[in-house]
Tab-separated table of C-alpha atoms in Angstrom:
chain	number	residue	atom	x	y	z
Z	1	MET	CA	20.498	242.367	97.957
Z	2	ARG	CA	17.269	241.558	99.615
Z	3	GLU	CA	14.165	241.459	97.695
Z	4	PRO	CA	11.728	244.148	99.032
Z	5	SER	CA	8.080	243.230	100.063
Z	6	GLU	CA	5.786	246.021	100.107
Z	7	THR	CA	2.292	246.295	98.484
Z	8	GLY	CA	1.130	242.784	99.595
Z	9	SER	CA	-1.988	240.716	98.375
Z	10	ALA	CA	-5.143	241.718	99.703
Z	11	ASP	CA	-5.327	241.495	101.004
Z	12	GLY	CA	-7.863	238.905	102.041
Z	13	GLY	CA	-6.682	235.661	100.307
Z	14	ARG	CA	-9.682	235.643	97.849
Z	15	ARG	CA	-8.800	233.097	94.979
Z	16	GLY	CA	-10.473	232.295	91.603
Z	17	VAL	CA	-9.626	230.013	88.909
Z	18	LEU	CA	-9.470	231.945	85.466
Z	19	GLY	CA	-9.507	231.111	81.993
Z	20	ALA	CA	-6.886	231.558	79.585
Z	21	VAL	CA	-5.390	234.824	78.851
Z	22	ALA	CA	-6.281	234.865	75.131
Z	23	THR	CA	-9.886	234.360	76.188
Z	24	THR	CA	-10.019	236.852	78.693
Z	25	ALA	CA	-8.003	239.358	76.491
Z	26	ALA	CA	-10.697	239.137	73.766
Z	27	ALA	CA	-13.436	239.786	76.384
Z	28	VAL	CA	-11.937	242.680	78.258
Z	29	ALA	CA	-9.220	244.075	76.049
Z	30	VAL	CA	-8.995	247.837	75.895
Z	31	GLY	CA	-7.678	248.232	72.237
Z	32	ALA	CA	-6.828	251.634	70.509
Z	33	ALA	CA	-10.544	252.322	70.099
Z	34	GLY	CA	-11.995	251.227	73.364
Z	35	CYS	CA	-9.167	251.989	75.900
Z	36	PRO	CA	-10.831	254.122	78.511
Z	37	SER	CA	-9.674	257.765	78.780
Z	38	PRO	CA	-8.601	259.248	82.152
Z	39	ALA	CA	-10.906	262.044	81.805
Z	40	ALA	CA	-14.135	262.583	84.187
Z	41	PRO	CA	-14.912	259.788	86.766
Z	42	ALA	CA	-18.002	257.734	86.135
Z	43	ALA	CA	-20.970	258.834	87.902
Z	44	GLY	CA	-20.653	258.217	91.715
Z	45	GLU	CA	-16.905	257.961	91.832
Z	46	ALA	CA	-14.601	260.254	93.596
Z	47	PRO	CA	-12.986	262.891	91.516
Z	48	ALA	CA	-9.598	262.452	90.460
Z	49	ARG	CA	-6.508	263.778	92.612
Z	50	THR	CA	-3.340	265.355	91.663
Z	51	LEU	CA	-0.286	263.182	92.469
Z	52	GLY	CA	1.883	265.894	93.877
Z	53	ARG	CA	4.034	267.767	91.727
Z	54	THR	CA	4.013	265.200	89.101
Z	55	GLY	CA	0.742	266.848	87.942
Z	56	ALA	CA	-0.778	263.308	87.094
Z	57	GLN	CA	-4.447	262.735	87.795
Z	58	VAL	CA	-4.878	259.516	89.879
Z	59	GLU	CA	-8.009	257.893	91.689
Z	60	PRO	CA	-8.134	257.069	95.401
Z	61	VAL	CA	-7.564	253.279	94.530
Z	62	SER	CA	-4.847	252.039	92.242
Z	63	LEU	CA	-3.403	248.589	91.157
Z	64	GLY	CA	-0.562	247.269	93.296
Z	65	GLY	CA	2.154	245.094	91.737
Z	66	GLU	CA	1.805	242.316	94.122
Z	67	GLY	CA	-0.926	239.750	94.869
Z	68	ILE	CA	-1.166	237.261	91.786
Z	69	LEU	CA	1.171	239.648	90.098
Z	70	ARG	CA	4.099	238.691	92.221
Z	71	THR	CA	4.252	235.168	91.014
Z	72	THR	CA	6.310	233.207	88.403
Z	73	GLY	CA	4.659	231.253	85.503
Z	74	ARG	CA	0.987	232.431	86.360
Z	75	HIS	CA	0.463	234.511	83.212
Z	76	ARG	CA	-2.974	232.803	82.737
Z	77	GLU	CA	-4.317	234.362	86.093
Z	78	ALA	CA	-2.036	237.360	86.342
Z	79	VAL	CA	-2.520	238.988	82.849
Z	80	PRO	CA	-6.347	239.198	82.953
Z	81	VAL	CA	-6.181	240.816	86.511
Z	82	ILE	CA	-4.211	243.733	84.695
Z	83	LEU	CA	-6.533	243.828	81.730
Z	84	GLU	CA	-9.768	244.009	83.860
Z	85	ALA	CA	-8.071	246.964	85.727
Z	86	LEU	CA	-7.297	248.631	82.486
Z	87	ARG	CA	-10.786	248.053	81.409
Z	88	LEU	CA	-12.131	249.801	84.430
Z	89	GLY	CA	-9.851	252.766	83.613
Z	90	VAL	CA	-7.232	252.347	86.303
Z	91	ARG	CA	-4.847	255.480	86.290
Z	92	TYR	CA	-1.847	254.434	88.277
Z	93	CYS	CA	-0.098	250.884	88.111
Z	94	ASP	CA	2.591	249.714	90.361
Z	95	THR	CA	5.422	247.071	89.874
Z	96	ALA	CA	9.141	246.371	90.561
Z	97	PRO	CA	11.771	244.118	89.372
Z	98	ALA	CA	11.912	242.372	92.981
Z	99	TYR	CA	8.148	241.404	92.285
Z	100	GLN	CA	8.892	238.106	90.405
Z	101	GLN	CA	7.424	238.280	86.918
Z	102	SER	CA	5.066	241.145	87.604
Z	103	GLN	CA	6.732	243.386	85.050
Z	104	ASP	CA	6.322	240.646	82.431
Z	105	TYR	CA	2.683	240.297	83.141
Z	106	TYR	CA	2.175	244.132	82.741
Z	107	GLY	CA	3.939	244.064	79.304
Z	108	GLU	CA	1.711	241.213	78.091
Z	109	ALA	CA	-1.426	242.994	79.278
Z	110	PHE	CA	-0.252	246.187	77.493
Z	111	ARG	CA	0.396	244.199	74.240
Z	112	ALA	CA	-2.919	242.607	74.398
Z	113	ALA	CA	-4.821	245.766	75.274
Z	114	GLY	CA	-3.621	247.745	72.466
Z	115	PRO	CA	-1.162	250.506	71.409
Z	116	LYS	CA	-2.829	253.104	73.694
Z	117	ALA	CA	-3.277	251.234	76.804
Z	118	ARG	CA	0.275	251.893	78.168
Z	119	GLU	CA	-0.148	255.769	77.568
Z	120	GLN	CA	-3.543	255.741	79.736
Z	121	VAL	CA	-1.723	254.887	82.913
Z	122	PHE	CA	1.037	256.468	85.186
Z	123	LEU	CA	3.351	253.549	85.305
Z	124	ALA	CA	5.877	253.209	88.307
Z	125	SER	CA	8.442	250.733	88.627
Z	126	LYS	CA	11.505	250.476	90.916
Z	127	THR	CA	15.099	249.886	91.411
Z	128	HIS	CA	16.593	247.980	94.454
Z	129	ALA	CA	20.088	248.520	93.306
Z	130	ARG	CA	21.993	251.197	95.134
Z	131	ASP	CA	24.766	251.832	92.522
Z	132	ARG	CA	24.522	253.732	89.361
Z	133	ASP	CA	25.433	250.883	86.912
Z	134	GLY	CA	23.266	248.211	88.645
Z	135	ALA	CA	20.314	250.798	88.791
Z	136	LEU	CA	20.613	251.427	85.084
Z	137	ARG	CA	20.771	247.642	84.195
Z	138	LEU	CA	17.686	247.258	86.212
Z	139	LEU	CA	15.920	250.258	84.375
Z	140	ASP	CA	16.659	248.786	80.893
Z	141	ASP	CA	15.370	245.435	81.889
Z	142	SER	CA	12.289	247.065	83.282
Z	143	LEU	CA	11.648	248.810	80.229
Z	144	ARG	CA	12.091	245.870	78.075
Z	145	ARG	CA	9.814	243.757	80.090
Z	146	LEU	CA	6.940	246.308	80.378
Z	147	GLY	CA	7.240	246.976	76.767
Z	148	THR	CA	7.705	250.836	77.123
Z	149	ASP	CA	10.370	253.436	76.313
Z	150	HIS	CA	9.789	255.206	79.571
Z	151	LEU	CA	8.574	255.182	83.217
Z	152	ASP	CA	6.448	257.750	84.655
Z	153	SER	CA	7.992	257.103	88.025
Z	154	TRP	CA	11.176	255.128	88.884
Z	155	GLN	CA	11.339	254.760	92.496
Z	156	LEU	CA	14.160	253.890	94.794
Z	157	HIS	CA	12.919	250.992	96.496
Z	158	ASP	CA	12.683	249.797	100.090
Z	159	LEU	CA	14.954	252.457	101.897
Z	160	ARG	CA	15.899	251.229	105.312
Z	161	GLU	CA	19.246	252.334	106.543
Z	162	ILE	CA	21.390	255.407	106.334
Z	163	GLU	CA	24.092	253.395	104.648
Z	164	GLU	CA	21.757	252.787	101.783
Z	165	LEU	CA	21.265	256.538	101.441
Z	166	ASP	CA	24.976	257.140	101.679
Z	167	ALA	CA	25.495	254.783	98.845
Z	168	ILE	CA	22.564	255.974	96.430
Z	169	PHE	CA	23.672	259.622	97.108
Z	170	GLY	CA	27.343	259.269	96.812
Z	171	LYS	CA	29.874	258.750	93.971
Z	172	ARG	CA	28.447	256.395	91.247
Z	173	GLY	CA	25.467	255.949	93.427
Z	174	ALA	CA	21.946	255.278	92.144
Z	175	ILE	CA	21.077	258.794	92.097
Z	176	GLU	CA	23.438	259.364	89.185
Z	177	ALA	CA	21.317	256.751	87.223
Z	178	VAL	CA	18.310	258.700	88.088
Z	179	GLU	CA	19.772	261.856	86.632
Z	180	GLN	CA	20.977	260.123	83.443
Z	181	ALA	CA	17.564	258.421	82.907
Z	182	ARG	CA	15.633	261.621	83.502
Z	183	ALA	CA	17.870	263.468	81.173
Z	184	ASP	CA	17.453	261.088	78.212
Z	185	GLY	CA	13.754	260.578	78.754
Z	186	ARG	CA	13.572	257.002	80.272
Z	187	VAL	CA	12.319	258.416	83.432
Z	188	ARG	CA	10.034	261.152	83.963
Z	189	HIS	CA	9.659	261.371	87.682
Z	190	VAL	CA	11.582	259.913	90.695
Z	191	GLY	CA	10.176	258.410	93.808
Z	192	ILE	CA	11.238	256.644	97.012
Z	193	THR	CA	9.597	253.896	98.920
Z	194	GLY	CA	9.757	252.353	102.359
Z	195	HIS	CA	7.893	250.909	105.203
Z	196	HIS	CA	10.727	250.102	107.714
Z	197	ASP	CA	11.623	253.388	109.216
Z	198	PRO	CA	10.063	256.853	108.597
Z	199	GLN	CA	13.133	258.717	109.595
Z	200	ILE	CA	14.992	257.143	106.489
Z	201	LEU	CA	12.199	258.498	104.042
Z	202	LEU	CA	12.514	261.803	105.806
Z	203	GLU	CA	16.345	261.944	105.209
Z	204	ALA	CA	15.985	260.963	101.767
Z	205	MET	CA	13.569	263.725	100.974
Z	206	ARG	CA	16.020	266.119	102.547
Z	207	ARG	CA	18.914	264.970	100.206
Z	208	TYR	CA	16.950	264.826	97.007
Z	209	PRO	CA	13.978	266.564	95.611
Z	210	VAL	CA	11.854	263.571	95.101
Z	211	ASP	CA	8.445	263.800	93.301
Z	212	THR	CA	6.601	260.974	95.184
Z	213	VAL	CA	6.713	258.735	98.188
Z	214	LEU	CA	5.143	255.208	98.713
Z	215	CYS	CA	4.776	254.379	102.397
Z	216	ALA	CA	2.853	252.484	104.768
Z	217	VAL	CA	-0.689	254.057	105.673
Z	218	ASN	CA	-3.222	252.007	107.845
Z	219	PRO	CA	-4.874	252.750	111.255
Z	220	ALA	CA	-2.438	250.832	113.157
Z	221	ASP	CA	0.396	253.527	111.903
Z	222	PRO	CA	-0.091	256.122	114.819
Z	223	ALA	CA	1.019	253.630	117.564
Z	224	ARG	CA	4.589	253.205	116.758
Z	225	LEU	CA	7.139	254.773	114.210
Z	226	PRO	CA	4.374	256.576	112.479
Z	227	PHE	CA	4.377	257.706	108.945
Z	228	LEU	CA	1.439	259.795	108.823
Z	229	THR	CA	2.713	262.250	111.120
Z	230	THR	CA	6.154	262.426	109.801
Z	231	VAL	CA	6.677	261.174	106.209
Z	232	VAL	CA	3.235	262.184	105.048
Z	233	GLU	CA	3.238	265.536	106.629
Z	234	GLU	CA	6.666	266.312	105.196
Z	235	ALA	CA	5.687	265.218	101.699
Z	236	ARG	CA	2.651	267.536	101.793
Z	237	ARG	CA	4.827	270.450	103.016
Z	238	ARG	CA	7.206	269.775	99.951
Z	239	GLY	CA	4.480	269.258	97.286
Z	240	VAL	CA	5.582	265.538	97.059
Z	241	GLY	CA	2.861	262.990	95.922
Z	242	VAL	CA	1.921	260.312	98.459
Z	243	ILE	CA	1.017	256.760	97.556
Z	244	GLY	CA	-0.064	254.502	100.321
Z	245	MET	CA	0.646	250.888	100.736
Z	246	LYS	CA	0.152	248.212	103.476
Z	247	ILE	CA	-3.391	249.514	103.943
Z	248	MET	CA	-4.783	246.211	105.063
Z	249	ALA	CA	-1.608	245.118	106.975
Z	250	ALA	CA	-1.004	242.337	104.290
Z	251	GLY	CA	-4.576	241.230	105.094
Z	252	ARG	CA	-4.169	240.906	108.997
Z	253	LEU	CA	-6.606	243.409	109.623
Z	254	LEU	CA	-9.255	241.702	107.449
Z	255	GLN	CA	-8.318	238.229	108.878
Z	256	ASP	CA	-8.935	239.498	112.471
Z	257	ARG	CA	-11.929	241.242	111.471
Z	258	ALA	CA	-10.432	244.391	113.098
Z	259	ALA	CA	-11.796	246.446	110.192
Z	260	GLY	CA	-13.473	246.128	106.844
Z	261	ALA	CA	-11.849	246.631	103.539
Z	262	ALA	CA	-14.031	249.635	102.646
Z	263	GLU	CA	-13.169	251.467	105.891
Z	264	LEU	CA	-9.460	250.685	105.349
Z	265	ILE	CA	-9.483	252.211	101.885
Z	266	ARG	CA	-11.352	255.019	102.952
Z	267	TYR	CA	-8.801	255.630	105.750
Z	268	ALA	CA	-5.820	255.271	103.777
Z	269	ALA	CA	-7.148	257.216	100.839
Z	270	SER	CA	-7.953	260.072	103.247
Z	271	HIS	CA	-4.170	260.605	103.951
Z	272	ALA	CA	-2.633	259.489	100.584
Z	273	ASP	CA	-3.298	260.715	96.916
Z	274	THR	CA	-3.778	257.090	95.981
Z	275	VAL	CA	-3.523	253.663	97.588
Z	276	ILE	CA	-2.247	250.692	95.746
Z	277	ILE	CA	-3.703	247.095	96.505
Z	278	GLY	CA	-2.350	243.823	95.166
Z	279	CYS	CA	-5.305	241.767	93.594
Z	280	SER	CA	-5.357	238.001	93.239
Z	281	SER	CA	-8.426	237.728	90.838
Z	282	ILE	CA	-10.642	239.837	88.374
Z	283	ALA	CA	-13.184	239.721	91.197
Z	284	GLU	CA	-10.844	241.530	93.496
Z	285	VAL	CA	-10.040	244.047	90.984
Z	286	ARG	CA	-13.699	244.822	90.452
Z	287	GLU	CA	-14.153	245.020	94.273
Z	288	ASN	CA	-11.359	247.155	95.064
Z	289	LEU	CA	-11.469	249.719	92.114
Z	290	GLY	CA	-15.189	249.809	92.908
Z	291	ALA	CA	-14.037	251.576	95.994
Z	292	ARG	CA	-13.655	254.683	94.103
Z	293	SER	CA	-17.500	255.202	94.586
Z	294	LEU	CA	-16.991	255.465	98.343
Z	295	SER	CA	-17.226	258.749	100.262
Z	296	PHE	CA	-13.871	260.510	100.686
Z	297	PRO	CA	-12.294	261.695	102.757
Z	298	MET	CA	-13.159	259.657	106.048
Z	299	PRO	CA	-14.108	262.304	108.770
Z	300	PRO	CA	-11.471	262.996	111.330
Z	301	ALA	CA	-13.634	261.612	114.147
Z	302	GLU	CA	-14.198	258.238	112.154
Z	303	ARG	CA	-10.592	258.061	111.436
Z	304	ALA	CA	-9.853	258.478	115.165
Z	305	ALA	CA	-12.233	255.894	116.245
Z	306	LEU	CA	-10.855	253.298	113.673
Z	307	GLU	CA	-7.222	254.081	115.049
Z	308	ALA	CA	-8.562	253.482	118.636
Z	309	ARG	CA	-10.291	250.298	117.729
Z	310	VAL	CA	-6.945	248.829	116.096
Z	311	ALA	CA	-4.489	250.187	118.746
Z	312	PRO	CA	-4.844	247.390	121.132
Z	313	ARG	CA	-3.274	244.842	118.578
Z	314	ALA	CA	-1.321	247.460	116.518
Z	315	GLY	CA	1.900	245.454	116.941
Z	316	ARG	CA	0.355	242.589	114.846
Z	317	TYR	CA	-0.166	245.032	112.122
Z	318	ASP	CA	3.115	246.795	111.826
Z	319	THR	CA	5.529	243.853	111.718
Z	320	PHE	CA	7.260	245.402	108.522
Z	321	LYS	CA	8.383	248.334	110.596
Z	322	ALA	CA	11.971	248.512	112.494
Z	323	GLY	CA	12.105	246.244	115.429
């Protein structure tokens, strides 16, 4: 089974040397008394959006499960990144079994932040198993690592081929695990994810009433195999929540100076309910979550101009799509 790669680090390659987890946790822990409430946004921040039919309130920018979180043995750097996001009131957190120790870092951060920290966020993890039993094993392992008794969203991860959908929706497929986990309370909502072929996500939505879809959203998208005019439009028609990823094309758009981080976030969050960004340091968390104060949505003319600017090199920014 391949290990999917989706959210990417940001997305810029900035790095910082952080202190020990215990020191940082003491400084930024959001314990039972101090855990930020997901009520009203701070002054100057964009209002919360509703994540489709889940009813969850999310902000334009959320914490991705990659960056420093997609590593092994980097607790001293990774856990403080999550703690800082919790301190700043992040509402949606992304992770997956395929992201190395990402789930372990989240579990450690929730324990350090206090008993109410986990309940302040909409927590999404994934399964890359296509069969019922394999998916249930992954789910139980995820819950153990995350230190929680349920996921707010369990996502069928990195869908690419029709054969995968046939396995998932066939006898003893992963969809049976989804149904069982929803019935017993281990899972509240179900989602799908993919960045390879929009037609596969469209077909998955036809086969099952999913609650969310996580897909690629950046200004190179319209040039080839677009998700925006297919998956996102269909999700909106069905009331499915939309989460954007690949918003900086794994950092290539920044590296080429084709666009700035702020305009890429504004672009993606103008199409999605929230966008997830992998972070590599506390400074990146502050910068990315600080984008909640940007002006949303980006006007259509500005979006079109950004797409036109990126189009000549769009092929460099969509290498994750089908060949």
